[in-house]
XYZ file of C-alpha atoms in Angstrom:
565
model
C -77.604 67.530 -86.327
C -75.584 69.012 -83.484
C -78.625 69.657 -81.289
C -79.732 66.044 -81.658
C -76.279 64.781 -80.726
C -76.264 66.966 -77.617
C -79.724 65.757 -76.623
C -78.888 62.083 -77.160
C -75.691 62.287 -75.124
C -77.357 64.221 -72.328
C -80.338 61.864 -72.119
C -78.049 58.825 -72.157
C -76.189 60.049 -69.101
C -79.392 61.042 -67.316
C -81.018 57.685 -67.881
C -78.109 55.392 -67.137
C -75.917 57.182 -64.592
C -76.115 56.085 -60.991
C -74.511 57.298 -57.792
C -74.981 59.402 -54.747
C -75.745 63.079 -55.086
C -75.850 66.247 -53.080
C -78.399 68.896 -53.964
C -77.432 70.825 -57.111
C -78.544 74.135 -58.497
C -77.754 76.704 -61.158
C -74.353 78.344 -61.358
C -73.249 81.481 -59.597
C -73.517 84.055 -62.425
C -70.245 85.154 -63.977
C -68.817 88.450 -62.642
C -70.827 88.190 -59.440
C -69.243 90.054 -56.506
C -68.720 86.712 -54.750
C -66.102 85.662 -57.334
C -63.612 88.180 -56.022
C -64.368 87.097 -52.477
C -63.784 83.449 -53.426
C -60.429 84.522 -54.898
C -59.528 85.833 -51.461
C -60.555 82.549 -49.847
C -58.565 80.620 -52.442
C -55.411 82.643 -51.769
C -55.699 81.817 -48.065
C -56.034 78.093 -48.897
C -59.714 77.759 -48.004
C -60.672 75.985 -51.253
C -58.511 72.933 -50.506
C -57.320 70.542 -53.195
C -60.702 69.369 -54.530
C -62.290 72.687 -55.553
C -60.704 74.251 -58.645
C -60.957 77.856 -59.833
C -59.613 77.449 -63.397
C -63.074 77.138 -64.954
C -66.010 79.474 -64.390
C -68.890 79.792 -63.653
C -68.799 77.847 -60.398
C -71.681 75.611 -59.445
C -73.478 76.752 -56.313
C -72.701 73.368 -54.745
C -68.951 74.042 -55.161
C -69.395 77.560 -53.767
C -71.262 76.201 -50.757
C -68.402 73.756 -50.173
C -65.854 76.587 -50.266
C -67.785 78.709 -47.764
C -68.361 75.736 -45.455
C -64.620 74.995 -45.378
C -63.795 78.635 -44.620
C -66.528 79.234 -42.023
C -64.372 78.698 -38.943
C -61.843 81.278 -40.163
C -64.225 84.220 -39.667
C -65.641 84.656 -36.201
C -66.284 88.354 -35.589
C -65.954 91.895 -36.808
C -66.253 93.311 -40.292
C -64.610 90.299 -41.906
C -67.325 88.052 -40.494
C -70.124 90.357 -41.642
C -68.652 90.555 -45.156
C -68.256 86.769 -45.181
C -71.912 86.313 -44.187
C -73.167 88.734 -46.851
C -71.244 86.957 -49.603
C -72.323 83.543 -48.329
C -75.970 84.568 -48.227
C -75.710 85.733 -51.842
C -74.061 82.532 -53.105
C -75.118 79.667 -50.805
C -78.833 78.802 -50.909
C -78.764 76.550 -47.840
C -77.170 79.288 -45.770
C -79.558 81.947 -47.115
C -82.627 79.845 -46.330
C -81.466 79.463 -42.723
C -81.705 83.216 -42.174
C -84.780 84.603 -40.464
C -86.793 87.444 -41.914
C -90.222 88.951 -41.383
C -90.715 89.000 -45.127
C -93.303 91.010 -47.023
C -96.937 89.863 -46.779
C -95.513 86.620 -45.316
C -94.860 85.394 -48.878
C -92.119 87.570 -50.314
C -88.496 87.900 -49.166
C -89.023 85.220 -46.532
C -85.275 84.553 -46.434
C -84.411 88.243 -46.765
C -82.724 87.657 -50.124
C -85.156 86.298 -52.748
C -88.364 87.923 -53.943
C -90.075 84.516 -53.848
C -88.647 81.241 -52.604
C -90.122 77.799 -52.141
C -88.307 74.956 -50.403
C -89.668 71.410 -50.290
C -88.019 68.026 -49.805
C -87.664 67.370 -53.534
C -87.982 70.847 -54.964
C -86.530 74.345 -54.585
C -87.561 77.468 -56.453
C -86.165 81.012 -56.425
C -87.725 83.863 -58.419
C -86.222 87.332 -58.579
C -86.647 90.493 -60.610
C -83.427 91.603 -62.290
C -82.493 95.006 -63.520
C -80.059 97.851 -63.927
C -81.545 101.344 -63.883
C -79.039 104.119 -64.389
C -78.642 107.660 -65.664
C -75.573 109.744 -66.361
C -73.672 111.756 -68.902
C -70.815 111.503 -71.383
C -68.516 114.439 -72.071
C -66.858 113.916 -75.448
C -63.817 115.857 -76.615
C -62.495 115.340 -80.126
C -59.279 117.350 -80.076
C -59.286 117.364 -83.860
C -62.889 118.591 -83.993
C -63.284 122.315 -84.517
C -66.623 122.197 -82.678
C -64.871 121.164 -79.463
C -66.547 118.975 -76.879
C -70.178 118.050 -76.344
C -72.200 116.617 -73.452
C -74.561 113.723 -74.106
C -77.158 112.143 -71.863
C -76.661 108.431 -71.152
C -79.024 106.010 -69.477
C -79.543 102.301 -69.018
C -82.898 100.615 -68.528
C -82.682 96.845 -67.994
C -85.663 94.886 -66.632
C -86.280 91.190 -66.431
C -86.939 88.060 -64.398
C -84.757 85.176 -63.252
C -86.105 81.763 -62.247
C -83.896 78.982 -60.925
C -84.083 75.962 -58.672
C -83.653 72.223 -58.246
C -85.853 69.169 -58.607
C -85.403 65.690 -57.106
C -81.940 66.709 -55.790
C -80.529 65.834 -59.203
C -81.758 68.400 -61.707
C -81.038 72.097 -61.624
C -82.645 74.693 -63.878
C -82.059 78.343 -64.684
C -83.755 80.784 -67.021
C -83.762 84.557 -67.294
C -84.738 87.222 -69.777
C -84.169 90.956 -69.905
C -85.414 93.824 -72.018
C -82.808 96.548 -72.482
C -82.495 100.115 -73.677
C -79.015 101.576 -73.317
C -77.668 104.933 -74.439
C -73.969 104.244 -74.143
C -70.898 106.493 -74.246
C -69.850 107.454 -77.760
C -66.839 105.121 -77.884
C -69.135 102.099 -77.469
C -71.348 103.338 -80.304
C -68.268 103.819 -82.468
C -67.187 100.241 -81.782
C -70.607 98.948 -82.811
C -70.564 101.044 -85.978
C -67.125 99.649 -86.870
C -67.766 95.959 -86.172
C -71.522 95.703 -86.704
C -72.013 94.009 -83.313
C -72.629 95.272 -79.787
C -70.059 93.635 -77.518
C -71.488 90.925 -75.304
C -74.888 90.842 -77.028
C -76.392 89.517 -80.248
C -79.136 91.263 -82.220
C -79.616 94.945 -81.364
C -81.826 97.683 -82.763
C -80.745 101.325 -82.873
C -83.202 104.011 -81.776
C -83.088 107.837 -81.726
C -80.494 107.852 -84.503
C -81.688 111.187 -86.024
C -81.118 112.986 -82.702
C -77.357 112.435 -82.853
C -77.471 110.522 -79.567
C -78.696 107.042 -80.544
C -79.161 104.083 -78.205
C -79.384 100.302 -78.386
C -82.530 98.287 -77.830
C -82.109 94.536 -77.376
C -83.647 91.479 -75.770
C -81.530 88.891 -74.004
C -82.524 85.419 -72.834
C -80.465 82.558 -71.476
C -81.272 79.294 -69.805
C -79.927 75.836 -69.037
C -80.464 72.678 -67.047
C -77.910 70.804 -64.951
C -77.736 67.172 -63.909
C -75.431 65.571 -61.360
C -75.457 61.764 -61.220
C -72.786 62.001 -58.487
C -71.157 64.698 -56.417
C -68.054 64.448 -58.601
C -69.821 64.700 -61.982
C -71.987 67.501 -63.370
C -73.544 68.110 -66.782
C -74.936 71.366 -68.073
C -76.967 71.864 -71.254
C -78.256 75.201 -72.483
C -77.322 78.721 -73.471
C -74.780 80.639 -71.398
C -71.060 81.580 -71.384
C -67.887 80.228 -69.823
C -64.443 81.457 -68.758
C -61.152 79.539 -68.531
C -58.470 81.036 -66.325
C -57.855 83.181 -63.258
C -57.275 86.581 -64.832
C -59.107 89.715 -65.851
C -58.785 88.570 -69.457
C -58.575 85.014 -70.777
C -56.461 84.038 -73.763
C -58.194 80.642 -73.973
C -61.958 81.201 -73.666
C -63.532 84.261 -72.070
C -67.053 85.503 -71.366
C -66.629 88.490 -73.694
C -68.707 87.115 -76.596
C -72.472 86.737 -76.375
C -74.178 83.563 -75.117
C -74.115 80.349 -77.146
C -75.573 76.847 -76.933
C -73.404 74.163 -75.340
C -73.088 70.907 -73.464
C -70.613 71.014 -70.592
C -69.267 68.000 -68.684
C -67.353 68.720 -65.487
C -65.755 65.943 -63.432
C -63.745 66.115 -60.216
C -61.706 63.058 -59.288
C -59.130 63.148 -56.482
C -57.089 66.318 -57.104
C -58.082 66.510 -60.769
C -60.786 68.456 -62.549
C -61.693 67.691 -66.151
C -63.930 69.976 -68.210
C -65.311 69.225 -71.691
C -67.200 72.004 -73.425
C -69.089 71.273 -76.689
C -70.614 74.332 -78.371
C -72.686 75.483 -81.307
C -71.836 79.030 -82.339
C -72.761 81.579 -84.986
C -70.797 82.845 -87.971
C -71.931 86.462 -88.016
C -72.764 88.135 -91.354
C -72.999 91.886 -91.147
C -76.249 93.433 -92.471
C -77.631 90.003 -93.366
C -81.040 90.306 -95.111
C -83.823 88.238 -93.527
C -84.295 86.478 -96.870
C -80.885 84.804 -96.386
C -82.313 82.730 -93.535
C -80.355 81.838 -90.407
C -76.774 82.806 -89.752
C -74.358 80.006 -90.699
C -73.450 77.639 -87.879
C -69.964 76.965 -86.596
C -68.829 74.648 -83.835
C -66.158 74.644 -81.169
C -64.978 72.090 -78.632
C -62.816 72.786 -75.595
C -61.386 70.699 -72.827
C -59.091 71.283 -69.899
C -57.479 69.009 -67.327
C -56.451 70.748 -64.098
C -54.286 69.259 -61.374
C -54.180 70.739 -57.868
C -51.558 68.801 -55.896
C -51.679 71.250 -52.978
C -54.126 73.945 -51.967
C -51.646 76.610 -53.155
C -50.786 75.284 -56.638
C -52.831 74.467 -59.734
C -51.797 73.707 -63.322
C -54.035 72.951 -66.274
C -53.651 71.800 -69.875
C -56.147 73.247 -72.371
C -57.095 72.341 -75.936
C -59.689 73.618 -78.405
C -60.856 73.245 -81.990
C -63.104 75.667 -83.877
C -64.553 74.262 -87.080
C -67.116 75.077 -89.706
C -69.438 72.824 -91.717
C -68.526 74.986 -94.715
C -65.156 74.414 -96.391
C -63.720 75.818 -99.623
C -64.250 72.346 -101.117
C -67.901 72.107 -100.023
C -70.040 71.109 -97.066
C -68.820 68.591 -94.471
C -71.604 68.759 -91.855
C -71.233 68.274 -88.132
C -68.027 66.460 -87.145
C -68.894 63.576 -84.820
C -65.256 62.763 -84.049
C -64.974 65.933 -81.978
C -67.710 64.685 -79.648
C -65.206 62.369 -77.971
C -64.560 64.057 -74.592
C -61.310 62.225 -73.807
C -59.243 62.408 -76.969
C -56.415 64.641 -78.145
C -58.200 67.031 -80.540
C -55.076 68.007 -82.474
C -54.553 64.392 -83.511
C -58.164 64.150 -84.680
C -57.881 67.441 -86.575
C -54.771 66.260 -88.402
C -56.352 62.913 -89.281
C -59.237 64.812 -90.897
C -56.819 66.677 -93.190
C -56.075 69.706 -90.939
C -59.141 71.691 -92.041
C -59.879 73.261 -88.650
C -58.597 75.874 -86.214
C -56.940 74.084 -83.274
C -55.200 75.594 -80.283
C -53.283 74.463 -77.178
C -52.964 76.248 -73.851
C -51.554 76.131 -70.351
C -53.158 77.561 -67.206
C -51.358 77.967 -63.896
C -51.600 79.704 -60.545
C -49.638 79.638 -57.282
C -50.806 81.071 -53.948
C -47.918 82.311 -51.807
C -47.739 83.346 -48.156
C -51.551 83.411 -48.015
C -51.337 86.954 -49.403
C -50.304 86.597 -53.043
C -51.430 84.729 -56.123
C -49.266 84.456 -59.220
C -51.129 83.264 -62.300
C -50.820 83.082 -66.043
C -51.640 81.466 -69.358
C -49.769 80.424 -72.467
C -51.791 80.046 -75.647
C -50.331 78.387 -78.756
C -52.316 78.732 -81.965
C -49.431 77.613 -84.189
C -45.632 77.523 -84.142
C -43.222 76.631 -86.925
C -39.743 75.569 -85.818
C -38.483 75.020 -89.368
C -38.499 78.749 -90.195
C -36.781 80.057 -87.066
C -33.440 80.402 -88.885
C -34.885 82.296 -91.861
C -35.734 85.456 -89.963
C -37.458 86.889 -86.909
C -41.157 87.527 -86.416
C -42.408 84.665 -88.585
C -46.145 85.102 -89.199
C -46.922 81.431 -88.447
C -45.619 81.682 -84.883
C -49.028 82.567 -83.488
C -49.174 82.603 -79.712
C -49.930 84.732 -76.692
C -49.148 84.814 -73.023
C -50.481 86.268 -69.818
C -48.880 86.873 -66.435
C -50.587 88.347 -63.401
C -50.499 88.819 -59.651
C -53.173 89.265 -56.972
C -52.305 90.730 -53.575
C -54.916 90.671 -50.791
C -54.854 92.891 -47.692
C -52.218 94.872 -49.544
C -49.666 96.800 -47.499
C -51.277 95.336 -44.365
C -54.505 97.284 -44.992
C -57.474 94.947 -44.333
C -59.711 94.301 -47.349
C -57.526 96.296 -49.754
C -56.740 94.099 -52.773
C -54.547 94.719 -55.815
C -54.295 92.897 -59.129
C -51.745 93.442 -61.899
C -51.990 91.694 -65.286
C -50.118 91.840 -68.584
C -51.274 90.218 -71.846
C -49.418 89.927 -75.161
C -50.753 88.316 -78.357
C -48.908 88.103 -81.667
C -50.327 89.133 -85.060
C -52.473 86.645 -87.011
C -53.301 84.656 -83.865
C -56.892 83.300 -83.947
C -57.115 83.878 -87.738
C -57.642 80.900 -90.067
C -57.460 80.262 -93.800
C -61.195 79.503 -93.627
C -62.669 82.713 -92.149
C -65.756 80.869 -90.897
C -63.455 78.905 -88.544
C -61.903 81.958 -86.882
C -61.825 82.135 -83.082
C -64.996 84.207 -82.753
C -68.712 83.856 -82.110
C -71.279 86.274 -83.524
C -68.441 88.501 -84.732
C -66.953 88.786 -81.216
C -63.583 87.349 -80.101
C -63.751 84.230 -77.954
C -60.564 84.995 -76.037
C -59.134 88.487 -75.413
C -61.792 91.171 -75.821
C -59.877 92.886 -78.673
C -58.637 89.802 -80.503
C -54.945 89.743 -81.446
C -51.905 91.837 -82.468
C -51.887 93.619 -79.108
C -50.424 93.996 -75.659
C -52.034 95.503 -72.567
C -51.391 96.271 -68.916
C -54.193 96.202 -66.335
C -53.998 97.406 -62.739
C -57.021 96.853 -60.475
C -57.604 98.060 -56.926
C -60.524 96.911 -54.763
C -61.308 98.149 -51.273
C -64.014 97.104 -48.815
C -63.834 99.617 -45.920
C -67.162 98.394 -44.546
C -69.072 95.174 -45.271
C -71.736 96.924 -47.357
C -69.482 99.515 -48.975
C -67.049 98.677 -51.753
C -64.912 100.592 -54.177
C -62.813 99.686 -57.191
C -60.380 101.412 -59.510
C -59.167 100.046 -62.848
C -56.325 101.396 -64.973
C -55.773 99.896 -68.428
C -53.221 100.727 -71.100
C -53.570 98.881 -74.413
C -51.808 99.038 -77.766
C -53.344 97.192 -80.709
C -52.310 97.083 -84.353
C -55.105 97.797 -86.841
C -55.124 97.112 -90.548
C -53.660 99.894 -92.665
C -54.843 100.796 -96.182
C -56.868 97.586 -96.370
C -53.837 95.360 -95.706
C -54.028 92.525 -93.151
C -51.596 93.278 -90.318
C -52.977 90.507 -88.099
C -55.347 92.309 -85.727
C -58.726 91.528 -87.316
C -59.371 87.865 -86.535
C -62.202 87.649 -89.095
C -59.766 87.966 -92.031
C -57.966 84.913 -93.481
C -54.270 84.803 -92.657
C -53.607 84.020 -96.329
C -54.018 87.783 -96.940
C -51.145 88.696 -94.609
C -48.843 91.596 -95.383
C -45.528 89.831 -94.775
C -44.031 86.542 -93.647
C -41.338 87.897 -91.326
C -40.680 90.857 -89.014
C -44.162 90.697 -87.493
C -44.504 92.141 -83.974
C -47.504 92.817 -81.679
C -48.955 96.259 -82.365
C -47.867 96.445 -86.003
C -49.971 98.355 -88.517
C -51.938 101.457 -87.607
C -51.620 101.694 -83.826
C -54.655 102.051 -81.608
C -53.688 103.284 -78.133
C -56.347 103.128 -75.426
C -55.905 104.348 -71.856
C -58.761 103.893 -69.409
C -59.215 104.888 -65.787
C -62.528 103.855 -64.296
C -63.729 103.876 -60.713
C -66.833 102.628 -58.956
C -68.341 103.045 -55.482
C -71.195 100.731 -54.466
C -73.430 100.214 -51.436
C -75.210 96.915 -50.864
C -78.872 97.151 -49.862
C -79.920 95.006 -46.876
C -79.258 91.295 -47.555
C -80.469 91.685 -51.132
C -78.209 91.091 -54.101
C -78.767 94.755 -54.938
C -76.450 97.754 -55.128
C -76.689 101.504 -55.396
C -73.548 102.610 -57.204
C -71.778 105.402 -59.043
C -69.286 104.728 -61.811
C -66.965 107.141 -63.605
C -64.665 106.507 -66.571
C -61.951 108.591 -68.210
C -60.828 107.180 -71.545
C -58.439 108.206 -74.308
C -58.317 106.568 -77.742
C -55.588 108.144 -79.842
C -56.828 111.736 -80.302
C -60.289 111.055 -78.813
C -61.015 111.569 -75.104
C -64.172 111.039 -73.081
C -65.386 111.334 -69.505
C -68.545 109.509 -68.487
C -70.392 109.201 -65.177
C -73.422 107.079 -64.314
C -75.400 106.409 -61.156
C -77.293 103.108 -61.047
C -79.522 100.843 -59.044
C -78.515 97.287 -59.932
C -80.365 94.273 -58.572
C -79.692 90.559 -59.118
C -77.401 91.333 -62.050
C -73.605 91.129 -61.720
C -71.495 94.158 -62.482
C -69.831 93.587 -65.842
C -67.139 96.185 -66.598
C -66.590 97.544 -70.089
C -63.112 96.178 -70.698
C -62.025 98.721 -73.333
């Protein structure tokens, strides 16, 4: 039912929309190196008042507009070379203007893409994608009489990406990868605990008898875009999204695996409006094949952002997660949530309050062309009537984020700092109907570790030379886990009706999980390719468990996606 609704709505707009259009294409992949560079441009005011950064991924048309506005600001030196490298990676028009001898006169003709074809009404870009790495993981269980052990790690990702445009209106994107990954032990422990491998869906485990197992999985995503006008863009397919300006998002992040959606994005004056309609999966651990498909669940999101000046942006966010399965029986797909310009909370209440609704606020302010202050407030539920009965009421479910970005820190060119703090109360994202929790395929939709937590993140990035980059990330997190089978509010898959207590609830309650991570990376960009030779090291403590892992990789046409915890 939901797929048909998406198709009907999409086809209706395609067939009946009219207006002028600039060439459109696929999005700039999430976590691409250019996102940090665009943050720098945004802090200096280069994005203006019509290009918003509160929703990601960015369309390549929006990215091209940002780089075109900023072009005159970079005239020479290392800043100009870095600017050109990032623009070549993100802006197709600019990349196709570059001259290159190519290979056999057919390949790498623009110096960036393995194969490219540019005609009046058609563009095509084909690239191999991959991440080939090898390293080691030194594990030290301080409570283990056998001491530490060294394990071999490797990653073998291969695939193909195809994208382009047709008739200056339609964009298309598809990619697939085949993956074998022997991860550090802490990632295997997480998968053994939750039953899912973070960021992916179905995985197979190999080499289990050796004591150093790995994950084998296939990943495919794809979508089409349509722009009836420069100010309006639709996207239909399987991908992820991110709301906010931080390292984490408390509203909707790209942590969970891909899902099917219809996205409508409109820019009018200084406003941007995003509607996001999704079909997700209610994960069942160890589901036999005879049970058929995983149960479906649905979620709708929208956000209205206002950017009165190039230095200030505020946005109001709303979401509803709902399931066709209720304790009283089946209810099917809810058509009322397909309305893109209605207050979802009012609809949810009129239906009898069966669903998981949430409100949010996004904001950022760029100051002195050096700093950005940003944050989020997320409100799952709040009960004013019980505020006089005691502190820490379980039904006051909310979280908040505050952060700062500082570019050219301490007057050192291309040295950037970011500091972020997140705090989420117990029982946030839980629901009385566990199939309507704020998760997809068993993975949280917002913060990577769900709720009942607080964390501090400090990030340093340095670009001493245009092709060389380095980063350092320090994270300290405290999360409350369930104790003796009791629900202390950290596992978002459990109904809140099983809570331990009504009052005196605080973030981190229960059995405390304390994680400290220090990870660094040094990368070198190869030619004008979107390819990097890099070395990454991570030191991590988790209560009494410590690990040190190192990996050297060759990564091409795939963004670097850090392991958040």
